[in-house]
Amino acid sequence: MDATQATEIRTLLLEAADAIDRTNAIVSALDSDDRALLAKPLDEISSALHFELLQKLYLRYPGLAEEGEGWNGATA
């Protein structure tokens, strides 16, 4: 994977995280049975996205974690 691919992956993962956050907001307003059905799987997906996928990406490309306009994809 090169820096461009890593940036694209990061962008898509962050979009997915935003979608999960919006979904969690809706799920939290559901009745208790429906909330119980969906809340745990959503939390598991969110945890995997943040603490496995993004973490691995940031370990490989540390600059992505604090990406600014000047980031050039260099690895440490």
Short mmCIF file of C-alpha atoms in Angstrom, two decimals:
data_model
loop_
_atom_site.label_atom_id
_atom_site.label_comp_id
_atom_site.label_asym_id
_atom_site.label_seq_id
_atom_site.Cartn_x
_atom_site.Cartn_y
_atom_site.Cartn_z
CA MET A 1 0.00 0.00 0.00
CA ASP A 2 1.30 3.43 -0.87
CA ALA A 3 0.53 6.79 0.78
CA THR A 4 -2.27 7.58 -1.68
CA GLN A 5 -4.00 4.28 -0.99
CA ALA A 6 -3.53 4.73 2.76
CA THR A 7 -5.12 8.18 2.56
CA GLU A 8 -8.07 6.84 0.55
CA ILE A 9 -8.56 3.99 3.02
CA ARG A 10 -8.43 6.43 5.95
CA THR A 11 -11.01 8.68 4.31
CA LEU A 12 -13.40 5.79 3.74
CA LEU A 13 -12.92 4.42 7.25
CA LEU A 14 -13.63 7.84 8.76
CA GLU A 15 -16.77 8.14 6.60
CA ALA A 16 -17.84 4.73 7.89
CA ALA A 17 -17.18 5.86 11.47
CA ASP A 18 -19.38 8.92 10.90
CA ALA A 19 -22.16 6.71 9.51
CA ILE A 20 -21.89 4.40 12.53
CA ASP A 21 -22.11 7.41 14.86
CA ARG A 22 -25.25 8.63 13.10
CA THR A 23 -26.70 5.13 13.28
CA ASN A 24 -25.95 4.93 17.00
CA ALA A 25 -27.84 8.19 17.54
CA ILE A 26 -30.92 6.69 15.88
CA VAL A 27 -30.56 3.35 17.66
CA SER A 28 -30.35 5.09 21.03
CA ALA A 29 -33.84 6.49 20.44
CA LEU A 30 -35.40 3.07 19.69
CA ASP A 31 -37.41 1.06 22.16
CA SER A 32 -35.41 -1.18 24.47
CA ASP A 33 -35.91 -4.41 22.47
CA ASP A 34 -34.73 -2.90 19.19
CA ARG A 35 -31.95 -0.99 20.92
CA ALA A 36 -30.74 -4.20 22.58
CA LEU A 37 -30.76 -5.95 19.21
CA LEU A 38 -28.60 -3.36 17.45
CA ALA A 39 -26.48 -1.51 20.02
CA LYS A 40 -23.94 -4.23 20.80
CA PRO A 41 -23.16 -5.14 17.16
CA LEU A 42 -22.75 -1.44 16.31
CA ASP A 43 -20.37 -0.98 19.24
CA GLU A 44 -18.35 -3.99 18.09
CA ILE A 45 -18.09 -2.61 14.56
CA SER A 46 -17.10 0.81 15.86
CA SER A 47 -14.45 -0.65 18.15
CA ALA A 48 -13.00 -2.78 15.35
CA LEU A 49 -12.89 0.21 13.03
CA HIS A 50 -11.18 2.53 15.52
CA PHE A 51 -9.00 0.17 17.51
CA GLU A 52 -8.01 -2.33 14.85
CA LEU A 53 -8.31 -0.93 11.34
CA LEU A 54 -7.46 2.73 11.92
CA GLN A 55 -4.87 1.90 14.56
CA LYS A 56 -3.04 -0.45 12.18
CA LEU A 57 -3.19 2.16 9.42
CA TYR A 58 -1.79 4.83 11.75
CA LEU A 59 0.99 2.52 12.92
CA ARG A 60 2.04 1.97 9.32
CA TYR A 61 1.58 5.64 8.34
CA PRO A 62 1.94 7.72 11.52
CA GLY A 63 1.44 10.99 9.65
CA LEU A 64 -2.11 10.00 8.77
CA ALA A 65 -3.17 10.22 12.42
CA GLU A 66 -2.42 13.92 12.36
CA GLU A 67 -2.81 14.48 8.65
CA GLY A 68 -2.59 18.04 7.53
CA GLU A 69 -2.36 19.65 4.14
CA GLY A 70 1.41 19.22 4.14
CA TRP A 71 1.49 15.47 4.85
CA ASN A 72 3.47 13.73 2.13
CA GLY A 73 2.96 10.11 3.14
CA ALA A 74 6.44 9.58 4.55
CA THR A 75 6.75 6.82 7.08
CA ALA A 76 8.81 6.96 10.25
#
